[in-house]
mmCIF file of C-alpha atoms in Angstrom:
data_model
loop_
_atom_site.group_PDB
_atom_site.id
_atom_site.type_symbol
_atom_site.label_atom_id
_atom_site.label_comp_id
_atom_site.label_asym_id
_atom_site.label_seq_id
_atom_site.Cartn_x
_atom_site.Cartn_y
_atom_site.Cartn_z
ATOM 1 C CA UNK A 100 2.571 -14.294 -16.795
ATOM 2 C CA UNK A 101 1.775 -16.551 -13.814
ATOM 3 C CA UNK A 102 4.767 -15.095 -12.028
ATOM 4 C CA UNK A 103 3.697 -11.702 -12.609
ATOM 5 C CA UNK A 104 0.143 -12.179 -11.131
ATOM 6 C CA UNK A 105 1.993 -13.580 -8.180
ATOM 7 C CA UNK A 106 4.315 -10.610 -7.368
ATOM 8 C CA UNK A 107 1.269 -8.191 -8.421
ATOM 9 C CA UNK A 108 -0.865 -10.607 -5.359
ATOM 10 C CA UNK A 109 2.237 -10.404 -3.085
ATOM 11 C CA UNK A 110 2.763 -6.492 -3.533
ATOM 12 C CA UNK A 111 -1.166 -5.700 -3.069
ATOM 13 C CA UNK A 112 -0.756 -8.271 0.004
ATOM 14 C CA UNK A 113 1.954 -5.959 1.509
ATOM 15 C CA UNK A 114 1.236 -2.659 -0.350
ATOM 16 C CA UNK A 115 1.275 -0.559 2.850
ATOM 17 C CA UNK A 116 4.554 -2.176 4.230
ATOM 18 C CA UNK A 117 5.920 -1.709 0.770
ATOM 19 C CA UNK A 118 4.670 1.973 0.726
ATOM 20 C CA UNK A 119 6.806 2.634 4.020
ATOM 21 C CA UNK A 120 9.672 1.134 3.200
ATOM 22 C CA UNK A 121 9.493 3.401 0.104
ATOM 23 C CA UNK A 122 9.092 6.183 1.891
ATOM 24 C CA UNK A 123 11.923 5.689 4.295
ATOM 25 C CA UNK A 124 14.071 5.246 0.900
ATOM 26 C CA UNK A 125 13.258 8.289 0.065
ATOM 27 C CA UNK A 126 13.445 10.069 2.917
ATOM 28 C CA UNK A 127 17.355 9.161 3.768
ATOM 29 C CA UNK A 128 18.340 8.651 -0.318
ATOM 30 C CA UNK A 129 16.282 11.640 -1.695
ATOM 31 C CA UNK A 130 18.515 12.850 -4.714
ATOM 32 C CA UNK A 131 16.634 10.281 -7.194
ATOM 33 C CA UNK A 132 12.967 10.994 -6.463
ATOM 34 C CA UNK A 133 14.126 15.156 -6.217
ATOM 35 C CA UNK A 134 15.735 14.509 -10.234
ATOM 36 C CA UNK A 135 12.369 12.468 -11.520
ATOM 37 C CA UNK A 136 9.714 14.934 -9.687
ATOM 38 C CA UNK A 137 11.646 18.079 -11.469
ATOM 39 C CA UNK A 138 12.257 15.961 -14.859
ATOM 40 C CA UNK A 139 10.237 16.881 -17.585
ATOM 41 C CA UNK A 140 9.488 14.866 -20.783
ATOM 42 C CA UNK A 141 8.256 16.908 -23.182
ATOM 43 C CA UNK A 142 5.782 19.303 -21.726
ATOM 44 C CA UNK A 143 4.715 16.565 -18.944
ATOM 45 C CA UNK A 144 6.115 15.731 -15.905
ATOM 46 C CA UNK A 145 7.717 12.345 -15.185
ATOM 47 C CA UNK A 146 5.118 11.643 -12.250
ATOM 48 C CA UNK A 147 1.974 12.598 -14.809
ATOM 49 C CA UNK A 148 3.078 10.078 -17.188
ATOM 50 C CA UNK A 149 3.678 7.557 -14.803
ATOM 51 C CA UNK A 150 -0.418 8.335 -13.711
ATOM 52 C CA UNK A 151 -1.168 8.304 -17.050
ATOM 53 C CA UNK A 152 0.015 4.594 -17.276
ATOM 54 C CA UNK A 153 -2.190 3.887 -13.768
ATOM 55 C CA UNK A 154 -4.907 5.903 -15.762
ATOM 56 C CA UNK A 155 -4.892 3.701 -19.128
ATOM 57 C CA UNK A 156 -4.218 0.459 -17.054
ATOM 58 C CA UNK A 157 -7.438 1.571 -15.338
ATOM 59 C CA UNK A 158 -9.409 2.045 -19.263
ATOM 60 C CA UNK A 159 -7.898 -1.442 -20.250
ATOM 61 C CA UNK A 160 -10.027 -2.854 -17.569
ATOM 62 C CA UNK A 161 -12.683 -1.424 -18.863
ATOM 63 C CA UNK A 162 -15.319 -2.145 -21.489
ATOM 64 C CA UNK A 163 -18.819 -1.053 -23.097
ATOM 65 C CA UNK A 164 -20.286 -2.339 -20.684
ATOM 66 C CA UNK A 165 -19.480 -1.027 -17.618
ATOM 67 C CA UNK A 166 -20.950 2.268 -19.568
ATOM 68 C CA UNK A 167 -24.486 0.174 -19.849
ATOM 69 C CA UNK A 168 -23.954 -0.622 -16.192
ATOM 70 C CA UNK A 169 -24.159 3.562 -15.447
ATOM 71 C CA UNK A 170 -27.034 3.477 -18.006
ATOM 72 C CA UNK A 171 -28.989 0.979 -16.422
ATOM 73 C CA UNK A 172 -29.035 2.281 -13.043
ATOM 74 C CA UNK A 173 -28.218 5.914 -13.347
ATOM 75 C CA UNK A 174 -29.738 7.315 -10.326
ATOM 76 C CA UNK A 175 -27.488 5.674 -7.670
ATOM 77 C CA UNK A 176 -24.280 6.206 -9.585
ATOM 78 C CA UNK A 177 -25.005 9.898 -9.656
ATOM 79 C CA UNK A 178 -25.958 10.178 -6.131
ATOM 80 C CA UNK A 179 -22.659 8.391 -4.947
ATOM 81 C CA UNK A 180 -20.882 10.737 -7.556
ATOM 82 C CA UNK A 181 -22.333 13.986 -6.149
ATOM 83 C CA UNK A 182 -21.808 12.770 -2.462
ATOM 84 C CA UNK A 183 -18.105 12.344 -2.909
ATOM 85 C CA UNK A 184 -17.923 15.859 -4.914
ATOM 86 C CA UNK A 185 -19.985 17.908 -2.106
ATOM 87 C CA UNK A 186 -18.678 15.671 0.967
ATOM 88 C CA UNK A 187 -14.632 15.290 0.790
ATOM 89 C CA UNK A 188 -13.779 18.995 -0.346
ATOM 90 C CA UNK A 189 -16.542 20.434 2.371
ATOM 91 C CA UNK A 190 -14.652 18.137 5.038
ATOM 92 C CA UNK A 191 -11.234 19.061 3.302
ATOM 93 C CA UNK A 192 -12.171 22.947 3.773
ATOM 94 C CA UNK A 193 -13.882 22.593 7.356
ATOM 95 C CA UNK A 194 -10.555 20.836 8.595
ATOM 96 C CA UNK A 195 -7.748 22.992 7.174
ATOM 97 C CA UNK A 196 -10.048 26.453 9.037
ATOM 98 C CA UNK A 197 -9.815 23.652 12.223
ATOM 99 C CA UNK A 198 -6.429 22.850 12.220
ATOM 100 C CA UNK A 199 -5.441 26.744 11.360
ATOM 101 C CA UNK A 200 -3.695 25.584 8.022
ATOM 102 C CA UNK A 201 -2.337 28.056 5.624
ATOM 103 C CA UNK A 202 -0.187 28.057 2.182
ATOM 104 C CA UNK A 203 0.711 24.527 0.419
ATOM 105 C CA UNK A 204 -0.443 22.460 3.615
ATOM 106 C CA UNK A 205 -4.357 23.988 2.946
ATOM 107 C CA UNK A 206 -3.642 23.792 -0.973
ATOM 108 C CA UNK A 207 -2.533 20.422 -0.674
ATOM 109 C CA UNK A 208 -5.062 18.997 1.742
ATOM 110 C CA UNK A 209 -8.226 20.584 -0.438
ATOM 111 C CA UNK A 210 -6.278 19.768 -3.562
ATOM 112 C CA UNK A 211 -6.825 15.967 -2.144
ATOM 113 C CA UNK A 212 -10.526 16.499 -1.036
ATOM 114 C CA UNK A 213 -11.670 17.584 -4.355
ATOM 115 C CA UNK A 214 -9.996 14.412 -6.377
ATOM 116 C CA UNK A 215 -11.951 11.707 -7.586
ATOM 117 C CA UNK A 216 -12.452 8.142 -5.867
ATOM 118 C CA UNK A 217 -9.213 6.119 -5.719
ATOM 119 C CA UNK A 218 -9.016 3.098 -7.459
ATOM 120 C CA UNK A 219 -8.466 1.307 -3.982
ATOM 121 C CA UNK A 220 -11.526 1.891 -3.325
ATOM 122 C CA UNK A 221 -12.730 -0.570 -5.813
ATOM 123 C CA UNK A 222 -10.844 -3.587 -3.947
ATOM 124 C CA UNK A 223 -12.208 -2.291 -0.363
ATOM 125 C CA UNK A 224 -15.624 -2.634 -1.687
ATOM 126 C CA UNK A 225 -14.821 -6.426 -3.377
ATOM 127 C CA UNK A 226 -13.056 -7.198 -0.060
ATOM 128 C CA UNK A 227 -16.317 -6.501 2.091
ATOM 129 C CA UNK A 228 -18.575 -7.865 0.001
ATOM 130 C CA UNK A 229 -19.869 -4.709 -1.227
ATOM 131 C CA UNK A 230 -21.645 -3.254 -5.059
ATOM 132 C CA UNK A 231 -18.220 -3.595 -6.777
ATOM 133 C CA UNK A 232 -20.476 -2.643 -9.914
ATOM 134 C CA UNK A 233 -21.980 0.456 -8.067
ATOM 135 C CA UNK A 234 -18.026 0.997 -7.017
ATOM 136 C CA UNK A 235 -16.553 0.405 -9.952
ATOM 137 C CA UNK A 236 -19.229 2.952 -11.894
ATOM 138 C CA UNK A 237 -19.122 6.004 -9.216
ATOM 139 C CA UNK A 238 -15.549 5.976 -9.626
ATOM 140 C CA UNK A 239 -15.427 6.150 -13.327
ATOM 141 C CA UNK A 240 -17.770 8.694 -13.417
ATOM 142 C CA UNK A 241 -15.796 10.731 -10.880
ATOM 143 C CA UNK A 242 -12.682 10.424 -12.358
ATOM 144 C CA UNK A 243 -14.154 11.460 -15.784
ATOM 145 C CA UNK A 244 -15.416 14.827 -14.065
ATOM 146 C CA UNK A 245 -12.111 15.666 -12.450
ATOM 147 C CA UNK A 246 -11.298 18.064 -15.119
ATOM 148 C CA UNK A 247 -13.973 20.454 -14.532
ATOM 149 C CA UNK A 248 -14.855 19.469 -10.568
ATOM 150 C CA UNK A 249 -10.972 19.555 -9.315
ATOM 151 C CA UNK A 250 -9.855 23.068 -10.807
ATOM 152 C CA UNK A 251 -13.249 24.742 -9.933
ATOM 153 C CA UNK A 252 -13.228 23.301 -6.622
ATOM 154 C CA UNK A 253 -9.948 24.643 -5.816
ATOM 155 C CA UNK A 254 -10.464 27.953 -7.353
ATOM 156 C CA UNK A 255 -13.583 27.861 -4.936
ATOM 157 C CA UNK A 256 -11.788 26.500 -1.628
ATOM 158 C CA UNK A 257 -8.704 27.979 -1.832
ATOM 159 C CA UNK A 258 -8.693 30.790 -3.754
ATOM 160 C CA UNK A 259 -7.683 32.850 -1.237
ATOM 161 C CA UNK A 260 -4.056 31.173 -0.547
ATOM 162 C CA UNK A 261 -3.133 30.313 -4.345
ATOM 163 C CA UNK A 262 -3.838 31.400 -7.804
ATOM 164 C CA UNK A 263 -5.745 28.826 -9.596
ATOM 165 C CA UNK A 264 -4.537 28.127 -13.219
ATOM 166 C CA UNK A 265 -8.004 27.331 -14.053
ATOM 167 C CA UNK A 266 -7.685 26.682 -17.825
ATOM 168 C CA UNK A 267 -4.170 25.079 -17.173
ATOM 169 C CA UNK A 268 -5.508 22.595 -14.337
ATOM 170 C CA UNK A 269 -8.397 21.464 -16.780
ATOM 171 C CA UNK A 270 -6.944 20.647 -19.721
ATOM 172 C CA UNK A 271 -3.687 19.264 -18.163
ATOM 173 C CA UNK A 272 -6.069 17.299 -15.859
ATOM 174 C CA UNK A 273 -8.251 15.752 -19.473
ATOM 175 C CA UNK A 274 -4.845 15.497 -20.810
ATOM 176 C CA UNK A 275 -3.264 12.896 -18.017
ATOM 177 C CA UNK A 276 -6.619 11.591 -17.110
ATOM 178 C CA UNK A 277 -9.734 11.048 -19.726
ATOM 179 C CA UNK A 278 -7.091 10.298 -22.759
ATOM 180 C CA UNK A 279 -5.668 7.359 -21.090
ATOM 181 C CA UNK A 280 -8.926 5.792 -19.964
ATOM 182 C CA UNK A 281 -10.374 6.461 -23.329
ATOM 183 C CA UNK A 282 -6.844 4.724 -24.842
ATOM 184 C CA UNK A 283 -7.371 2.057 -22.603
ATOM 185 C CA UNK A 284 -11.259 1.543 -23.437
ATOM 186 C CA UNK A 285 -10.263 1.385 -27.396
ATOM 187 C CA UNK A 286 -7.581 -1.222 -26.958
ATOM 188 C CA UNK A 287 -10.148 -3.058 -24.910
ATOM 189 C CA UNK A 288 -12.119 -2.975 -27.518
ATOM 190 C CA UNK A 289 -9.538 -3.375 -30.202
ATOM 191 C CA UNK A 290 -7.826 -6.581 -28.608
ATOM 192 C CA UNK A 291 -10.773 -7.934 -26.991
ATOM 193 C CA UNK A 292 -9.085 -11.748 -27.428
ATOM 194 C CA UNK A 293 -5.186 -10.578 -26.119
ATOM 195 C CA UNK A 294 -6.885 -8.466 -23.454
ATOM 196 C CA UNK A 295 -6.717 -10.517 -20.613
ATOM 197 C CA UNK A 296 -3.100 -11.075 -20.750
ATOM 198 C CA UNK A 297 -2.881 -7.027 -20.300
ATOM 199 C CA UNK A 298 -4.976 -6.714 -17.552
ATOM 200 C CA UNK A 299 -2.857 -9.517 -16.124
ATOM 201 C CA UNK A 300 -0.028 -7.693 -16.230
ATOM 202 C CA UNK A 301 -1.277 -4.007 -16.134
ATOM 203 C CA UNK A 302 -2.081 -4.281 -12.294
ATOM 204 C CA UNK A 303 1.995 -4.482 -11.073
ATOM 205 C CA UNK A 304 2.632 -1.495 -13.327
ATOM 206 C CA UNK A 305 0.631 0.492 -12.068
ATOM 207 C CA UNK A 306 0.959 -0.629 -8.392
ATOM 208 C CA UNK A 307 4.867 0.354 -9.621
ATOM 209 C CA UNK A 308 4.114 3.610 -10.773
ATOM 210 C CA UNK A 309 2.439 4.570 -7.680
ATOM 211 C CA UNK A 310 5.431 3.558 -5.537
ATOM 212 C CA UNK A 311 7.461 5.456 -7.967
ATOM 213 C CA UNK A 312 5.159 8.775 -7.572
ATOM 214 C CA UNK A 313 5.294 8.399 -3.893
ATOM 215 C CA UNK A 314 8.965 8.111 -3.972
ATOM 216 C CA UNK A 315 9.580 11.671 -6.190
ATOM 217 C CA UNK A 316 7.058 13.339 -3.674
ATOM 218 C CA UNK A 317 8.517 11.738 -0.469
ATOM 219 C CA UNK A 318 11.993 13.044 -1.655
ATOM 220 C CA UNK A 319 11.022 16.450 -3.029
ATOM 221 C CA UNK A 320 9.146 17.115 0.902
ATOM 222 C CA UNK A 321 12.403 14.812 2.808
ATOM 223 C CA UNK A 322 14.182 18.389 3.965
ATOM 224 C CA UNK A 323 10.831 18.800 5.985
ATOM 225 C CA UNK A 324 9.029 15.742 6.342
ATOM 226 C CA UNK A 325 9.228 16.157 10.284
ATOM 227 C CA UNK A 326 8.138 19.575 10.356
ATOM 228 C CA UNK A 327 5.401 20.941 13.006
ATOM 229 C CA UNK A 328 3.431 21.474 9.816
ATOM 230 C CA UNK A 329 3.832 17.915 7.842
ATOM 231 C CA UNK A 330 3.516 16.415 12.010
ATOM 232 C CA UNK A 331 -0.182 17.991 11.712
ATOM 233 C CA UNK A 332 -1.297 17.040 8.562
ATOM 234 C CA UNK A 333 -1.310 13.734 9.555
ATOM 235 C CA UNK A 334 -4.338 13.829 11.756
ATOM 236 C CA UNK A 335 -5.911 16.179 9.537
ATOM 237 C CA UNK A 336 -5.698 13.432 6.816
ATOM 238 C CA UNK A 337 -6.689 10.279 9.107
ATOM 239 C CA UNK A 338 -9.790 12.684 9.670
ATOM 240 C CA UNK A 339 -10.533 13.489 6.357
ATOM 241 C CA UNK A 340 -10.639 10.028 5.141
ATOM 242 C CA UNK A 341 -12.546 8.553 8.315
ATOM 243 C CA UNK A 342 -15.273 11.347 7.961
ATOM 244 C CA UNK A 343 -15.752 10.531 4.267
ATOM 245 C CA UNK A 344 -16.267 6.818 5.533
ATOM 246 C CA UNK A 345 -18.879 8.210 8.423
ATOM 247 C CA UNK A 346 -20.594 10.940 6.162
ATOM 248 C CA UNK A 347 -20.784 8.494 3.020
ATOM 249 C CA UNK A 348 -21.725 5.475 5.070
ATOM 250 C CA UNK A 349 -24.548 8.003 6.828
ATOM 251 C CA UNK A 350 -25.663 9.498 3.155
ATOM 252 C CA UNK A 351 -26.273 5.832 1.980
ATOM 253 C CA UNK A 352 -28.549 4.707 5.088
ATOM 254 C CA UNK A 353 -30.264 7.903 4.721
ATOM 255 C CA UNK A 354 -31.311 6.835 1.084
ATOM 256 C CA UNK A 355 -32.575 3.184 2.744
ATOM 257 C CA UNK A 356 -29.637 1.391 0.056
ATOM 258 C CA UNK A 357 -28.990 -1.989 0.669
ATOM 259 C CA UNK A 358 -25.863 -3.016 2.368
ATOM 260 C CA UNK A 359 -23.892 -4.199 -0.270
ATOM 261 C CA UNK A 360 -24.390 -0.666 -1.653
ATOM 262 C CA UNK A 361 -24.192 1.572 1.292
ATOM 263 C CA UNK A 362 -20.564 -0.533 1.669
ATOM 264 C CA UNK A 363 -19.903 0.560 -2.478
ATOM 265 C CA UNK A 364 -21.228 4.522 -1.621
ATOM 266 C CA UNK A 365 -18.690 4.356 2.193
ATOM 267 C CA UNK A 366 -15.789 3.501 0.305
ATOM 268 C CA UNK A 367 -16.280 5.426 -2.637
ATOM 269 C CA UNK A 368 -16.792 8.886 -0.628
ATOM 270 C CA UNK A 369 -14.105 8.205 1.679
ATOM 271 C CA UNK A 370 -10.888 6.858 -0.034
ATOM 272 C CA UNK A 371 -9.395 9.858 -2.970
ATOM 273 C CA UNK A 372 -7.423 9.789 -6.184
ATOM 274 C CA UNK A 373 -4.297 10.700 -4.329
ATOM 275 C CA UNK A 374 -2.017 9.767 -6.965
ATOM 276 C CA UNK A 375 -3.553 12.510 -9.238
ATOM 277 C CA UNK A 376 -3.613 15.118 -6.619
ATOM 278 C CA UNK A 377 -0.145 14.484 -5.665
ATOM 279 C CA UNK A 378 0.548 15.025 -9.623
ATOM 280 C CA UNK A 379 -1.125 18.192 -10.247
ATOM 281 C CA UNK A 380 -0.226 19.393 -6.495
ATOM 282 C CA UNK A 381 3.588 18.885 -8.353
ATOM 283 C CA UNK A 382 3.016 20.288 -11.720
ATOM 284 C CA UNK A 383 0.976 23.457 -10.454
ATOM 285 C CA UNK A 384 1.955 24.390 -6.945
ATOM 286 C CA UNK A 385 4.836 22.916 -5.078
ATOM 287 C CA UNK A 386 6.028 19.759 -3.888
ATOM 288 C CA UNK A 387 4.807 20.781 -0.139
ATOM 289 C CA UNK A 388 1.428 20.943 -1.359
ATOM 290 C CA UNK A 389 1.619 17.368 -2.321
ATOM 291 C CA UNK A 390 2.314 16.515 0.743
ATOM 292 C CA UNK A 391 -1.061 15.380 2.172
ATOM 293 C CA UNK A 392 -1.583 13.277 -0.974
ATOM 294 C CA UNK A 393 1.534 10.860 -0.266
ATOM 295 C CA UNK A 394 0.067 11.019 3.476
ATOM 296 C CA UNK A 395 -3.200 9.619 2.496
ATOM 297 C CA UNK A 396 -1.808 7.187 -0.037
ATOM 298 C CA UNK A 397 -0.641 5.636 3.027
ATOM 299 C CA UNK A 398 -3.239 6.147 5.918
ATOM 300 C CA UNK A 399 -6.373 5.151 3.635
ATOM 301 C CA UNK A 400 -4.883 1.759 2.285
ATOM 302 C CA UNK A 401 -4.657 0.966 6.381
ATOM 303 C CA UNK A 402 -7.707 2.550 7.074
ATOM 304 C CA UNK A 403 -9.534 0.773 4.078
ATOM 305 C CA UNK A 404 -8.082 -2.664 4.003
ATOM 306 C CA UNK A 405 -9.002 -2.502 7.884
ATOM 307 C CA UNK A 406 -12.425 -1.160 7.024
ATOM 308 C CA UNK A 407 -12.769 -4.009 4.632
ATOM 309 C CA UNK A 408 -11.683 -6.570 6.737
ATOM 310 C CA UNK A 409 -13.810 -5.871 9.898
ATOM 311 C CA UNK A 410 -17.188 -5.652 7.454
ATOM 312 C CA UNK A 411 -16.105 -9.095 6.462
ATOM 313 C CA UNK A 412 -15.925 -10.387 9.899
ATOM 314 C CA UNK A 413 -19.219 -8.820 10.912
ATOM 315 C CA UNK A 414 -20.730 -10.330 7.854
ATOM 316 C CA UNK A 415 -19.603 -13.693 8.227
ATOM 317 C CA UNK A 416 -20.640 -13.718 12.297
ATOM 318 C CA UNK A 417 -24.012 -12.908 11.154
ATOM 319 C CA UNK A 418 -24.523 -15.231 9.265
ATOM 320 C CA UNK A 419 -23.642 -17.897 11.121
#
């Protein structure tokens, strides 16, 4: 188990390098991502049970009382919640009218802006000293609203370039998403004493299964990975993510929060579930779509770990 925790350390250490290399993989030996993002198991895709494993590894962590912790301070988890809802799909929609995107690029990039909070987001906010609580709720409650707020939102965003499966999207989205948290929570519950020895072990497989989802939708998008179109998404993406950090940073100092939360709300707006939108974008649309997912995967684990690292700094100068 000690070995595990190492490698799971190492790979978060180098997760961006790692994500790189992956996608270079993928780019020049495609044929094995292209067979596991078209392989079906049963009536779900390979790359939504693979998030459904991040998903329950994610409810394993969790227990009753992170539930008492929304409880006992409601209003600020709601107003972080509602923030990242209104925020990163208004940004999402303002850029792809900017940038004069059409088709899968505009699906894809408001398919991203109307996910939940990543789960990166909750080490960002531990790494700069920030409400890992406040974190830690916002994003639960997000995620557990992405099967009404993700399908709506996209019917209302982009509506006009794709038909929106509405019904489909929501219970496909409750399917791969609430079920394994709630799985998770009752074998938290269950095996409250072996526990521990799961969570140990639960962060490497899912820090797999997001390489592995990254790899299918690298190789499904390798034929055009260097097209004008893919070339422009990646500013639109860098922008998304760094106005979510300016916008949710700015929503928390208008409120008068204290630091450690205004650091919880910034990274909680800002950094997306792109692993999920990159798995509906997939099972709904086309792999093109999910291209700005697997592009944000990347850019906000640099921009966030950076983030992170420069609050620290500025903390610890202060106080000496």
């Amino acid at each position: 188990m000690k070995i595990l925790t190492q490698l799971s350390n190492w790979i978060t250490k180098y997760f961006v390098v790692i994500i790189l290399a992956v996608c270079a993989f993928a780019y020049f030996v495609p044929k094995h991502g292209v067979t596991l993002a078209t392989t079906k198991i049963c009536h779900l895709s390979a790359v939504s049970i693979l998030l459904m494993i991040i998903l329950f590894g994610m409810g394993v962590t969790l227990s009753v009382d992170n539930f008492k912790e929304v409880a006992k301070n409601p209003k600020m988890v709601i107003l972080g919640t509602v923030a990242h809802y209104v925020i990163m799909p208004l940004v999402a929609f303002g850029l792809v009218h900017l940038f004069g995107l059409t088709g899968a690029a505009a699906v894809g990039v408001i398919l991203v802006g109307s996910a939940p909070s990543g789960t990166s987001s909750n080490v960002m906010s531990f790494l700069s000293g920030g409400d890992v609580a406040l974190d830690v709720s916002i994003g639960l409650l997000s995620t557990l609203l992405a099967p009404i707020m993700m399908p709506s939102l996209l019917k209302l965003l982009a509506g006009k370039w794709v038909a929106v499966p509405f019904q489909e999207m929501f219970f496909s989205a409750l399917e791969i998403v609430v079920v394994p948290i709630v799985l998770g929570l009752i074998v938290h519950t269950l095996l409250k004493k072996h526990v521990e020895k799961i969570v140990q072990v639960m962060p490497l497989i899912s820090q797999f299964a997001i390489l592995v989802i990254i790899t299918a939708v690298f190789s499904a998008n390798a034929h055009n990975i260097f097209s004008a179109t893919a070339l422009l998404l990646v500013p639109v993406v860098m922008l998304h993510n760094l106005s979510g950090y300016a916008l949710g940073y700015g929503f928390s100092r208008l409120l008068s929060m204290k630091e450690p939360q205004q650091k919880a709300i910034t990274f909680e707006v800002g950094m997306q579930d792109s692993a999920l939108a990159s798995t509906l974008a997939i099972s709904y649309f086309s792999p093109a779509s999910a291209l700005p997912a697997v592009i944000f995967s990347v850019w906000h684990n640099i921009s966030g770990s950076t983030l992170a690292a420069w609050w620290k700094n500025h903390d610890r100068k202060i106080s000496n």
